[in-house]
């Protein structure tokens, strides 16, 4: 189970991005997780909740979007979505395919609480 | 409170991947062919490395890094043959590049033709960690069942070679080599399949030839001068 270490890395990166963008506390993190990412969404969610509850100053929430597995066929140049881990082009049947989506664990966006300076 | 959403679109592993790619290029420059061996616990990684060392003797300069949760046992088995460092993860289920670097620093600082990294026995987590290897090899032993490739798609998808081990046990277990091969080809069309019995040094010739062929391919590619 390596979700915990990846989630710690995720939170470090989010804090860094927030700091680079002028600070403010992070309200929400949106991530995308593909079927070939090597992580399980539910385990990521519970690891995230645990780390935030235990150690993080601001109570940020995590939104996970599960992305499809998409391959590009090097034979017929078509892209298709596969859902059974059978790496074959759905159009021509070739196994000469490259994964173009679905192996990611990606930070899509973060939402910051804007610090407002009142005059 | 007003809020602001910033679009990022960055993989959380992107920095690690870049570091691994950089390291791989360094290995390539040094002409060290790096092989990452993955499998479930006990599939026969260390035994295959023992047979490999026996087969090659002094033909190539070899070094081994071997990962386990605890103990020096695997390193002790390989030490009679080659320079070896045990990497103990202290509970972690996979090796990471930082551990590999630490192990490398403790090996004799000389040129190696082959560096074998024996990963922690686990068909899940090691799939997600690039150790800067040139070749990932997955071992599947005949006692594990021929249905495993489809059940662990990421591990088999990210491996280029599948070695079916413990072929001597075939008469005793319901394992169909063809079925395992077909299953692996659904996951990775180009999977090269090799069968061995490391205990009795069978199939080791094919295994070693495959390694030599791939090493040669890689380095002759590297040697080709850039056309202007
Ligand atoms: N019958 C038979 N047994 C084998 C063969 N190869 C390995 N074994 C046995 O399988 C057991 C595990 O082998 P190892 O080489 O230690 O496996 P491993 O993958 O290195 O194990 P971990 O490092 O613990 O994950 C040992 O008892 C070996 O003797 C083989 O070709 N035939
Ligand atoms: Mg071992
Ligand atoms: Zn096609």
mmCIF file of C-alpha atoms and ligand atoms in Angstrom:
data_model
loop_
_atom_site.group_PDB
_atom_site.id
_atom_site.type_symbol
_atom_site.label_atom_id
_atom_site.label_comp_id
_atom_site.label_asym_id
_atom_site.label_seq_id
_atom_site.Cartn_x
_atom_site.Cartn_y
_atom_site.Cartn_z
ATOM 1 C CA UNK A 1 0.000 0.000 0.000
ATOM 2 C CA UNK A 2 1.839 3.078 -1.250
ATOM 3 C CA UNK A 3 -1.124 5.466 -1.419
ATOM 4 C CA UNK A 4 -0.069 7.066 1.856
ATOM 5 C CA UNK A 5 3.345 8.136 0.615
ATOM 6 C CA UNK A 6 1.875 9.425 -2.639
ATOM 7 C CA UNK A 7 -0.767 11.383 -0.755
ATOM 8 C CA UNK A 8 1.910 12.979 1.431
ATOM 9 C CA UNK A 9 3.746 13.964 -1.728
ATOM 10 C CA UNK A 10 0.487 15.325 -3.172
ATOM 11 C CA UNK A 11 -0.106 17.533 -0.146
ATOM 12 C CA UNK A 12 3.483 18.811 -0.189
ATOM 13 C CA UNK A 13 3.098 19.772 -3.823
ATOM 14 C CA UNK A 14 -0.255 21.437 -3.215
ATOM 15 C CA UNK A 15 1.189 23.551 -0.379
ATOM 16 C CA UNK A 16 4.059 24.537 -2.650
ATOM 17 C CA UNK A 17 1.730 25.541 -5.464
ATOM 18 C CA UNK A 18 -0.353 27.580 -3.017
ATOM 19 C CA UNK A 19 2.744 29.378 -1.765
ATOM 20 C CA UNK A 20 3.910 30.084 -5.319
ATOM 21 C CA UNK A 21 0.525 31.596 -6.006
ATOM 22 C CA UNK A 22 0.598 34.123 -3.249
ATOM 23 C CA UNK A 23 -0.428 31.956 -0.328
ATOM 24 C CA UNK A 24 -3.914 31.696 1.068
ATOM 25 C CA UNK A 25 -5.282 28.481 2.422
ATOM 26 C CA UNK A 26 -6.243 25.703 0.084
ATOM 27 C CA UNK A 27 -9.924 24.903 0.177
ATOM 28 C CA UNK A 28 -10.064 22.146 -2.373
ATOM 29 C CA UNK A 29 -7.782 19.949 -4.427
ATOM 30 C CA UNK A 30 -9.052 18.254 -7.562
ATOM 31 C CA UNK A 31 -7.174 15.240 -8.836
ATOM 32 C CA UNK A 32 -7.587 12.828 -11.701
ATOM 33 C CA UNK A 33 -6.860 9.156 -11.242
ATOM 34 C CA UNK A 34 -6.675 6.662 -14.075
ATOM 35 C CA UNK A 35 -7.232 2.900 -13.953
ATOM 36 C CA UNK A 36 -3.532 2.342 -14.658
ATOM 37 C CA UNK A 37 -2.245 4.868 -12.121
ATOM 38 C CA UNK A 38 -1.361 2.163 -9.635
ATOM 39 C CA UNK A 39 -3.497 3.753 -6.922
ATOM 40 C CA UNK A 40 -7.004 3.095 -5.723
ATOM 41 C CA UNK A 41 -9.295 6.138 -5.451
ATOM 42 C CA UNK A 42 -10.869 5.064 -2.192
ATOM 43 C CA UNK A 43 -7.499 4.443 -0.570
ATOM 44 C CA UNK A 44 -6.280 7.826 -1.785
ATOM 45 C CA UNK A 45 -9.359 9.482 -0.315
ATOM 46 C CA UNK A 46 -8.990 7.871 3.091
ATOM 47 C CA UNK A 47 -5.225 8.448 3.211
ATOM 48 C CA UNK A 48 -5.841 12.091 2.335
ATOM 49 C CA UNK A 49 -8.499 12.553 4.997
ATOM 50 C CA UNK A 50 -6.221 10.937 7.548
ATOM 51 C CA UNK A 51 -3.195 13.096 6.782
ATOM 52 C CA UNK A 52 -5.246 16.297 6.765
ATOM 53 C CA UNK A 53 -6.939 15.434 10.049
ATOM 54 C CA UNK A 54 -3.657 14.508 11.721
ATOM 55 C CA UNK A 55 -1.271 17.136 10.573
ATOM 56 C CA UNK A 56 -2.491 19.823 8.260
ATOM 57 C CA UNK A 57 -3.368 23.340 9.395
ATOM 58 C CA UNK A 58 -6.150 23.968 6.883
ATOM 59 C CA UNK A 59 -8.990 21.516 6.359
ATOM 60 C CA UNK A 60 -8.760 21.070 2.593
ATOM 61 C CA UNK A 61 -11.018 18.678 0.773
ATOM 62 C CA UNK A 62 -10.139 16.311 -2.029
ATOM 63 C CA UNK A 63 -12.211 15.765 -5.156
ATOM 64 C CA UNK A 64 -11.310 12.754 -7.250
ATOM 65 C CA UNK A 65 -12.307 12.323 -10.859
ATOM 66 C CA UNK A 66 -11.705 8.891 -12.306
ATOM 67 C CA UNK A 67 -10.421 9.071 -15.855
ATOM 68 C CA UNK A 68 -10.811 6.450 -18.579
ATOM 69 C CA UNK A 69 -8.078 4.307 -20.076
ATOM 70 C CA UNK A 70 -7.444 5.486 -23.625
ATOM 71 C CA UNK A 71 -5.036 3.909 -26.086
ATOM 72 C CA UNK A 72 -3.718 5.155 -29.386
ATOM 73 C CA UNK A 73 -3.398 2.548 -32.101
ATOM 74 C CA UNK A 74 -0.102 2.720 -33.956
ATOM 75 C CA UNK A 75 -1.602 0.614 -36.742
ATOM 76 C CA UNK A 76 -4.726 2.564 -37.694
ATOM 77 C CA UNK A 77 -3.971 5.767 -35.754
ATOM 78 C CA UNK A 78 -7.344 5.630 -33.989
ATOM 79 C CA UNK A 79 -7.821 6.399 -30.294
ATOM 80 C CA UNK A 80 -10.164 4.272 -28.247
ATOM 81 C CA UNK A 81 -11.291 3.863 -24.679
ATOM 82 C CA UNK A 82 -10.784 0.402 -23.216
ATOM 83 C CA UNK A 83 -12.352 -0.755 -19.999
ATOM 84 C CA UNK A 84 -11.077 -4.287 -19.469
ATOM 85 C CA UNK A 85 -7.269 -3.974 -19.535
ATOM 86 C CA UNK A 86 -7.167 -5.758 -22.869
ATOM 87 C CA UNK A 87 -4.745 -3.571 -24.739
ATOM 88 C CA UNK A 88 -6.148 -3.972 -28.229
ATOM 89 C CA UNK A 89 -7.463 -1.400 -30.658
ATOM 90 C CA UNK A 90 -11.239 -1.615 -30.728
ATOM 91 C CA UNK A 91 -11.309 -0.640 -34.389
ATOM 92 C CA UNK A 92 -8.662 -2.812 -36.043
ATOM 93 C CA UNK A 93 -7.784 -5.259 -33.285
ATOM 94 C CA UNK A 94 -4.067 -4.444 -33.284
ATOM 95 C CA UNK A 95 -2.169 -4.847 -30.035
ATOM 96 C CA UNK A 96 0.342 -2.246 -31.171
ATOM 97 C CA UNK A 97 -1.121 0.449 -28.950
ATOM 98 C CA UNK A 98 0.218 3.165 -26.705
ATOM 99 C CA UNK A 99 -1.526 4.320 -23.539
ATOM 100 C CA UNK A 100 -2.326 8.010 -23.920
ATOM 101 C CA UNK A 101 -4.623 8.435 -20.909
ATOM 102 C CA UNK A 102 -5.379 6.478 -17.800
ATOM 103 C CA UNK A 103 -1.990 6.057 -16.149
ATOM 104 C CA UNK A 104 -2.133 9.410 -14.416
ATOM 105 C CA UNK A 105 -2.466 10.545 -10.846
ATOM 106 C CA UNK A 106 -2.642 14.207 -11.611
ATOM 107 C CA UNK A 107 -3.394 17.409 -9.774
ATOM 108 C CA UNK A 108 -6.056 18.991 -11.980
ATOM 109 C CA UNK A 109 -6.613 22.189 -10.010
ATOM 110 C CA UNK A 110 -6.543 23.733 -6.586
ATOM 111 C CA UNK A 111 -8.935 26.247 -5.089
ATOM 112 C CA UNK A 112 -7.580 28.849 -2.719
ATOM 113 C CA UNK A 113 -9.351 31.046 -0.224
ATOM 114 C CA UNK A 114 -8.358 34.479 -1.384
ATOM 115 C CA UNK A 115 -6.801 36.655 1.262
ATOM 116 C CA UNK A 116 -8.650 39.955 1.125
ATOM 117 C CA UNK A 117 -7.002 43.095 2.373
ATOM 118 C CA UNK A 118 -9.568 45.555 3.598
ATOM 119 C CA UNK A 119 -8.733 49.181 3.282
ATOM 120 C CA UNK B 1 -14.629 34.467 1.457
ATOM 121 C CA UNK B 2 -13.692 34.887 -2.217
ATOM 122 C CA UNK B 3 -11.939 31.968 -3.803
ATOM 123 C CA UNK B 4 -9.663 31.404 -6.729
ATOM 124 C CA UNK B 5 -9.162 28.200 -8.689
ATOM 125 C CA UNK B 6 -5.811 27.523 -10.308
ATOM 126 C CA UNK B 7 -5.540 24.954 -13.062
ATOM 127 C CA UNK B 8 -2.440 22.781 -12.589
ATOM 128 C CA UNK B 9 -2.666 19.590 -14.681
ATOM 129 C CA UNK B 10 0.530 18.056 -13.384
ATOM 130 C CA UNK B 11 1.128 14.449 -12.477
ATOM 131 C CA UNK B 12 2.219 14.115 -8.892
ATOM 132 C CA UNK B 13 4.950 11.710 -10.031
ATOM 133 C CA UNK B 14 6.276 13.969 -12.784
ATOM 134 C CA UNK B 15 9.354 15.096 -10.868
ATOM 135 C CA UNK B 16 10.240 11.550 -9.873
ATOM 136 C CA UNK B 17 9.773 10.378 -13.430
ATOM 137 C CA UNK B 18 12.051 13.093 -14.737
ATOM 138 C CA UNK B 19 14.691 12.157 -12.156
ATOM 139 C CA UNK B 20 14.476 8.486 -13.176
ATOM 140 C CA UNK B 21 14.779 9.388 -16.844
ATOM 141 C CA UNK B 22 17.831 11.489 -16.104
ATOM 142 C CA UNK B 23 19.424 8.648 -14.143
ATOM 143 C CA UNK B 24 18.650 6.168 -16.906
ATOM 144 C CA UNK B 25 20.518 8.338 -19.395
ATOM 145 C CA UNK B 26 23.471 8.385 -17.038
ATOM 146 C CA UNK B 27 23.437 4.570 -16.837
ATOM 147 C CA UNK B 28 23.277 4.485 -20.632
ATOM 148 C CA UNK B 29 26.299 6.769 -20.911
ATOM 149 C CA UNK B 30 28.172 4.497 -18.503
ATOM 150 C CA UNK B 31 27.111 1.491 -20.572
ATOM 151 C CA UNK B 32 25.568 -0.200 -17.600
ATOM 152 C CA UNK B 33 22.466 -2.141 -18.597
ATOM 153 C CA UNK B 34 20.011 -1.963 -15.708
ATOM 154 C CA UNK B 35 17.407 -4.675 -15.142
ATOM 155 C CA UNK B 36 14.574 -4.379 -12.615
ATOM 156 C CA UNK B 37 13.270 -7.808 -11.550
ATOM 157 C CA UNK B 38 9.723 -7.848 -10.187
ATOM 158 C CA UNK B 39 7.449 -10.667 -9.053
ATOM 159 C CA UNK B 40 5.309 -11.868 -6.195
ATOM 160 C CA UNK B 41 7.256 -13.068 -3.126
ATOM 161 C CA UNK B 42 9.162 -16.265 -3.741
ATOM 162 C CA UNK B 43 8.690 -16.479 -7.519
ATOM 163 C CA UNK B 44 12.412 -17.125 -7.850
ATOM 164 C CA UNK B 45 14.159 -13.796 -8.445
ATOM 165 C CA UNK B 46 17.214 -14.539 -6.314
ATOM 166 C CA UNK B 47 17.468 -18.095 -7.624
ATOM 167 C CA UNK B 48 17.400 -16.778 -11.210
ATOM 168 C CA UNK B 49 20.184 -14.332 -10.366
ATOM 169 C CA UNK B 50 22.231 -17.150 -8.828
ATOM 170 C CA UNK B 51 21.803 -19.187 -12.008
ATOM 171 C CA UNK B 52 22.676 -16.137 -14.134
ATOM 172 C CA UNK B 53 25.924 -15.613 -12.222
ATOM 173 C CA UNK B 54 26.770 -19.299 -12.526
ATOM 174 C CA UNK B 55 26.132 -19.231 -16.254
ATOM 175 C CA UNK B 56 28.114 -16.108 -17.046
ATOM 176 C CA UNK B 57 30.921 -16.581 -14.513
ATOM 177 C CA UNK B 58 33.387 -13.846 -15.505
ATOM 178 C CA UNK B 59 31.899 -13.050 -18.888
ATOM 179 C CA UNK B 60 30.362 -9.773 -17.690
ATOM 180 C CA UNK B 61 30.924 -7.454 -14.773
ATOM 181 C CA UNK B 62 27.736 -7.725 -12.761
ATOM 182 C CA UNK B 63 26.436 -6.005 -9.660
ATOM 183 C CA UNK B 64 23.205 -6.653 -7.781
ATOM 184 C CA UNK B 65 21.018 -4.525 -5.543
ATOM 185 C CA UNK B 66 18.429 -6.561 -3.737
ATOM 186 C CA UNK B 67 15.396 -5.157 -1.965
ATOM 187 C CA UNK B 68 13.574 -6.768 0.921
ATOM 188 C CA UNK B 69 11.574 -5.562 3.885
ATOM 189 C CA UNK B 70 14.151 -6.998 6.239
ATOM 190 C CA UNK B 71 17.275 -9.204 6.549
ATOM 191 C CA UNK B 72 20.432 -9.628 4.469
ATOM 192 C CA UNK B 73 19.474 -13.106 3.334
ATOM 193 C CA UNK B 74 19.243 -12.513 -0.399
ATOM 194 C CA UNK B 75 22.473 -10.513 -0.456
ATOM 195 C CA UNK B 76 24.198 -13.326 1.445
ATOM 196 C CA UNK B 77 23.093 -15.784 -1.234
ATOM 197 C CA UNK B 78 24.518 -13.680 -4.057
ATOM 198 C CA UNK B 79 27.700 -12.467 -2.360
ATOM 199 C CA UNK B 80 29.737 -15.552 -3.370
ATOM 200 C CA UNK B 81 29.216 -14.532 -7.002
ATOM 201 C CA UNK B 82 29.146 -10.754 -7.409
ATOM 202 C CA UNK B 83 29.268 -7.402 -5.606
ATOM 203 C CA UNK B 84 25.886 -7.019 -3.953
ATOM 204 C CA UNK B 85 24.123 -4.584 -1.633
ATOM 205 C CA UNK B 86 20.990 -5.389 0.294
ATOM 206 C CA UNK B 87 18.421 -2.606 0.356
ATOM 207 C CA UNK B 88 16.112 -2.976 3.321
ATOM 208 C CA UNK B 89 12.948 -0.936 3.027
ATOM 209 C CA UNK B 90 11.942 -1.243 6.654
ATOM 210 C CA UNK B 91 8.407 -2.220 5.776
ATOM 211 C CA UNK B 92 7.853 -0.417 2.483
ATOM 212 C CA UNK B 93 6.412 -2.635 -0.206
ATOM 213 C CA UNK B 94 8.581 -1.448 -3.096
ATOM 214 C CA UNK B 95 11.950 0.084 -3.950
ATOM 215 C CA UNK B 96 12.360 3.726 -4.853
ATOM 216 C CA UNK B 97 15.118 5.410 -6.794
ATOM 217 C CA UNK B 98 16.506 7.099 -3.666
ATOM 218 C CA UNK B 99 17.160 3.691 -2.083
ATOM 219 C CA UNK B 100 18.786 2.474 -5.270
ATOM 220 C CA UNK B 101 21.118 5.493 -5.190
ATOM 221 C CA UNK B 102 22.122 4.683 -1.620
ATOM 222 C CA UNK B 103 22.886 1.102 -2.578
ATOM 223 C CA UNK B 104 24.885 2.173 -5.613
ATOM 224 C CA UNK B 105 27.057 4.409 -3.466
ATOM 225 C CA UNK B 106 28.020 1.403 -1.351
ATOM 226 C CA UNK B 107 28.948 -0.814 -4.293
ATOM 227 C CA UNK B 108 32.538 -0.821 -5.550
ATOM 228 C CA UNK B 109 32.967 2.278 -7.704
ATOM 229 C CA UNK B 110 33.848 0.531 -10.933
ATOM 230 C CA UNK B 111 32.245 -0.162 -14.272
ATOM 231 C CA UNK B 112 29.462 -2.758 -14.429
ATOM 232 C CA UNK B 113 28.068 -4.189 -17.650
ATOM 233 C CA UNK B 114 24.880 -5.279 -15.925
ATOM 234 C CA UNK B 115 23.189 -3.980 -12.818
ATOM 235 C CA UNK B 116 20.350 -6.159 -11.563
ATOM 236 C CA UNK B 117 17.872 -4.679 -9.131
ATOM 237 C CA UNK B 118 15.788 -7.313 -7.396
ATOM 238 C CA UNK B 119 12.634 -5.556 -6.254
ATOM 239 C CA UNK B 120 10.578 -6.357 -3.171
ATOM 240 C CA UNK B 121 8.278 -9.319 -3.815
ATOM 241 C CA UNK B 122 4.963 -7.645 -4.702
ATOM 242 C CA UNK B 123 2.988 -7.506 -7.955
ATOM 243 C CA UNK B 124 1.331 -4.176 -7.201
ATOM 244 C CA UNK B 125 3.358 -1.245 -5.865
ATOM 245 C CA UNK B 126 6.707 -1.787 -7.649
ATOM 246 C CA UNK B 127 4.812 -1.270 -10.927
ATOM 247 C CA UNK B 128 4.465 2.429 -10.165
ATOM 248 C CA UNK B 129 8.117 3.105 -9.400
ATOM 249 C CA UNK B 130 10.642 3.739 -12.123
ATOM 250 C CA UNK B 131 14.083 2.734 -10.822
ATOM 251 C CA UNK B 132 15.844 4.135 -13.891
ATOM 252 C CA UNK B 133 16.031 0.651 -15.359
ATOM 253 C CA UNK B 134 16.414 -0.111 -19.055
ATOM 254 C CA UNK B 135 14.448 -3.314 -18.789
ATOM 255 C CA UNK B 136 11.712 -4.432 -16.450
ATOM 256 C CA UNK B 137 11.311 -8.189 -16.177
ATOM 257 C CA UNK B 138 8.362 -9.807 -14.439
ATOM 258 C CA UNK B 139 8.715 -13.354 -13.101
ATOM 259 C CA UNK B 140 5.733 -15.655 -12.862
ATOM 260 C CA UNK B 141 6.245 -19.037 -11.226
ATOM 261 C CA UNK B 142 4.260 -22.072 -12.285
ATOM 262 C CA UNK B 143 2.861 -22.441 -8.770
ATOM 263 C CA UNK B 144 1.142 -19.050 -8.924
ATOM 264 C CA UNK B 145 -1.340 -19.882 -11.668
ATOM 265 C CA UNK B 146 -1.462 -18.930 -15.328
ATOM 266 C CA UNK B 147 -4.176 -16.320 -14.816
ATOM 267 C CA UNK B 148 -1.952 -13.721 -13.152
ATOM 268 C CA UNK B 149 -1.098 -11.336 -16.027
ATOM 269 C CA UNK B 150 -4.701 -10.181 -16.456
ATOM 270 C CA UNK B 151 -5.119 -9.792 -12.705
ATOM 271 C CA UNK B 152 -2.121 -7.500 -12.295
ATOM 272 C CA UNK B 153 -2.373 -5.441 -15.473
ATOM 273 C CA UNK B 154 -0.091 -2.598 -14.502
ATOM 274 C CA UNK B 155 2.790 -4.836 -13.532
ATOM 275 C CA UNK B 156 2.567 -6.854 -16.727
ATOM 276 C CA UNK B 157 1.882 -3.811 -18.904
ATOM 277 C CA UNK B 158 5.030 -2.081 -17.681
ATOM 278 C CA UNK B 159 7.251 -5.154 -18.125
ATOM 279 C CA UNK B 160 8.846 -6.053 -21.436
ATOM 280 C CA UNK B 161 9.823 -9.608 -20.595
ATOM 281 C CA UNK B 162 7.961 -12.295 -18.665
ATOM 282 C CA UNK B 163 10.022 -15.146 -17.258
ATOM 283 C CA UNK B 164 8.026 -18.212 -16.300
ATOM 284 C CA UNK B 165 9.976 -19.863 -13.484
ATOM 285 C CA UNK B 166 9.968 -23.266 -11.738
ATOM 286 C CA UNK B 167 9.303 -25.139 -14.968
ATOM 287 C CA UNK B 168 10.357 -28.364 -13.209
ATOM 288 C CA UNK B 169 7.114 -28.175 -11.211
ATOM 289 C CA UNK B 170 4.915 -28.121 -14.308
ATOM 290 C CA UNK B 171 3.903 -31.789 -13.968
ATOM 291 C CA UNK B 172 2.589 -31.112 -10.478
ATOM 292 C CA UNK B 173 0.584 -27.928 -10.968
ATOM 293 C CA UNK B 174 -2.277 -26.874 -13.243
ATOM 294 C CA UNK B 175 -0.283 -24.228 -15.116
ATOM 295 C CA UNK B 176 -0.636 -23.778 -18.859
ATOM 296 C CA UNK B 177 2.334 -21.916 -20.352
ATOM 297 C CA UNK B 178 0.359 -21.045 -23.503
ATOM 298 C CA UNK B 179 -2.511 -19.633 -21.494
ATOM 299 C CA UNK B 180 -0.173 -17.442 -19.444
ATOM 300 C CA UNK B 181 1.542 -16.302 -22.642
ATOM 301 C CA UNK B 182 -1.732 -15.413 -24.385
ATOM 302 C CA UNK B 183 -2.924 -13.593 -21.266
ATOM 303 C CA UNK B 184 0.277 -11.577 -21.104
ATOM 304 C CA UNK B 185 -0.045 -10.659 -24.781
ATOM 305 C CA UNK B 186 -3.497 -9.170 -24.173
ATOM 306 C CA UNK B 187 -1.838 -6.859 -21.680
ATOM 307 C CA UNK B 188 1.321 -6.272 -23.693
ATOM 308 C CA UNK B 189 1.351 -7.370 -27.292
ATOM 309 C CA UNK B 190 5.148 -7.396 -27.519
ATOM 310 C CA UNK B 191 5.845 -9.306 -24.274
ATOM 311 C CA UNK B 192 8.830 -11.617 -24.696
ATOM 312 C CA UNK B 193 8.252 -14.860 -22.815
ATOM 313 C CA UNK B 194 11.070 -17.040 -21.506
ATOM 314 C CA UNK B 195 10.707 -20.256 -19.502
ATOM 315 C CA UNK B 196 13.330 -21.346 -16.976
ATOM 316 C CA UNK B 197 14.122 -23.732 -14.202
ATOM 317 C CA UNK B 198 16.805 -21.856 -12.317
ATOM 318 C CA UNK B 199 17.405 -24.717 -9.869
ATOM 319 C CA UNK B 200 18.593 -26.973 -12.678
ATOM 320 C CA UNK B 201 20.034 -24.243 -14.934
ATOM 321 C CA UNK B 202 17.446 -24.829 -17.642
ATOM 322 C CA UNK B 203 16.462 -21.983 -19.961
ATOM 323 C CA UNK B 204 19.226 -19.844 -18.513
ATOM 324 C CA UNK B 205 21.027 -19.788 -21.839
ATOM 325 C CA UNK B 206 17.962 -18.182 -23.502
ATOM 326 C CA UNK B 207 17.541 -15.772 -20.631
ATOM 327 C CA UNK B 208 21.166 -14.656 -20.773
ATOM 328 C CA UNK B 209 21.110 -14.378 -24.565
ATOM 329 C CA UNK B 210 18.043 -12.171 -24.361
ATOM 330 C CA UNK B 211 19.854 -9.891 -21.908
ATOM 331 C CA UNK B 212 22.961 -9.711 -24.088
ATOM 332 C CA UNK B 213 20.880 -9.012 -27.181
ATOM 333 C CA UNK B 214 18.959 -6.189 -25.516
ATOM 334 C CA UNK B 215 22.084 -4.691 -24.028
ATOM 335 C CA UNK B 216 23.805 -4.734 -27.388
ATOM 336 C CA UNK B 217 20.768 -3.207 -29.094
ATOM 337 C CA UNK B 218 20.625 -0.379 -26.606
ATOM 338 C CA UNK B 219 24.279 0.482 -26.732
ATOM 339 C CA UNK B 220 24.687 0.184 -30.452
ATOM 340 C CA UNK B 221 21.777 2.580 -30.746
ATOM 341 C CA UNK B 222 23.574 4.905 -28.409
ATOM 342 C CA UNK B 223 26.803 4.588 -30.396
ATOM 343 C CA UNK B 224 25.222 5.694 -33.649
ATOM 344 C CA UNK B 225 26.565 9.168 -34.349
ATOM 345 C CA UNK B 226 23.977 11.876 -34.784
ATOM 346 C CA UNK B 227 23.325 12.608 -38.437
ATOM 347 C CA UNK B 228 23.475 16.285 -39.222
HETATM 348 N N1 LIG C 1 11.324 -26.299 -7.842
HETATM 349 C C1 LIG C 1 11.875 -25.095 -8.038
HETATM 350 N N2 LIG C 1 11.997 -24.260 -7.018
HETATM 351 C C2 LIG C 1 12.554 -23.058 -7.241
HETATM 352 C C3 LIG C 1 13.024 -22.667 -8.514
HETATM 353 N N3 LIG C 1 13.504 -21.402 -8.426
HETATM 354 C C4 LIG C 1 13.361 -21.037 -7.135
HETATM 355 N N4 LIG C 1 12.799 -22.031 -6.418
HETATM 356 C C5 LIG C 1 12.511 -22.045 -4.978
HETATM 357 O O1 LIG C 1 11.513 -21.086 -4.677
HETATM 358 C C6 LIG C 1 11.787 -20.495 -3.407
HETATM 359 C C7 LIG C 1 11.853 -18.990 -3.549
HETATM 360 O O2 LIG C 1 12.902 -18.649 -4.420
HETATM 361 P P1 LIG C 1 13.665 -17.259 -4.321
HETATM 362 O O3 LIG C 1 14.679 -17.225 -5.408
HETATM 363 O O4 LIG C 1 14.128 -17.002 -2.946
HETATM 364 O O5 LIG C 1 12.465 -16.256 -4.663
HETATM 365 P P2 LIG C 1 12.467 -14.667 -4.636
HETATM 366 O O6 LIG C 1 11.567 -14.213 -5.731
HETATM 367 O O7 LIG C 1 13.847 -14.150 -4.655
HETATM 368 O O8 LIG C 1 11.781 -14.385 -3.219
HETATM 369 P P3 LIG C 1 11.667 -12.994 -2.431
HETATM 370 O O9 LIG C 1 12.962 -12.275 -2.600
HETATM 371 O O10 LIG C 1 11.407 -13.395 -1.025
HETATM 372 O O11 LIG C 1 10.507 -12.272 -3.043
HETATM 373 C C8 LIG C 1 13.105 -21.094 -2.920
HETATM 374 O O12 LIG C 1 12.822 -22.120 -2.037
HETATM 375 C C9 LIG C 1 13.726 -21.610 -4.185
HETATM 376 O O13 LIG C 1 14.587 -22.689 -3.969
HETATM 377 C C10 LIG C 1 12.904 -23.591 -9.592
HETATM 378 O O14 LIG C 1 13.295 -23.348 -10.731
HETATM 379 N N5 LIG C 1 12.309 -24.785 -9.302
HETATM 380 MG MG1 LIG C 2 14.780 -12.803 -3.342
HETATM 381 ZN ZN1 LIG C 3 -6.279 0.210 -34.730
#
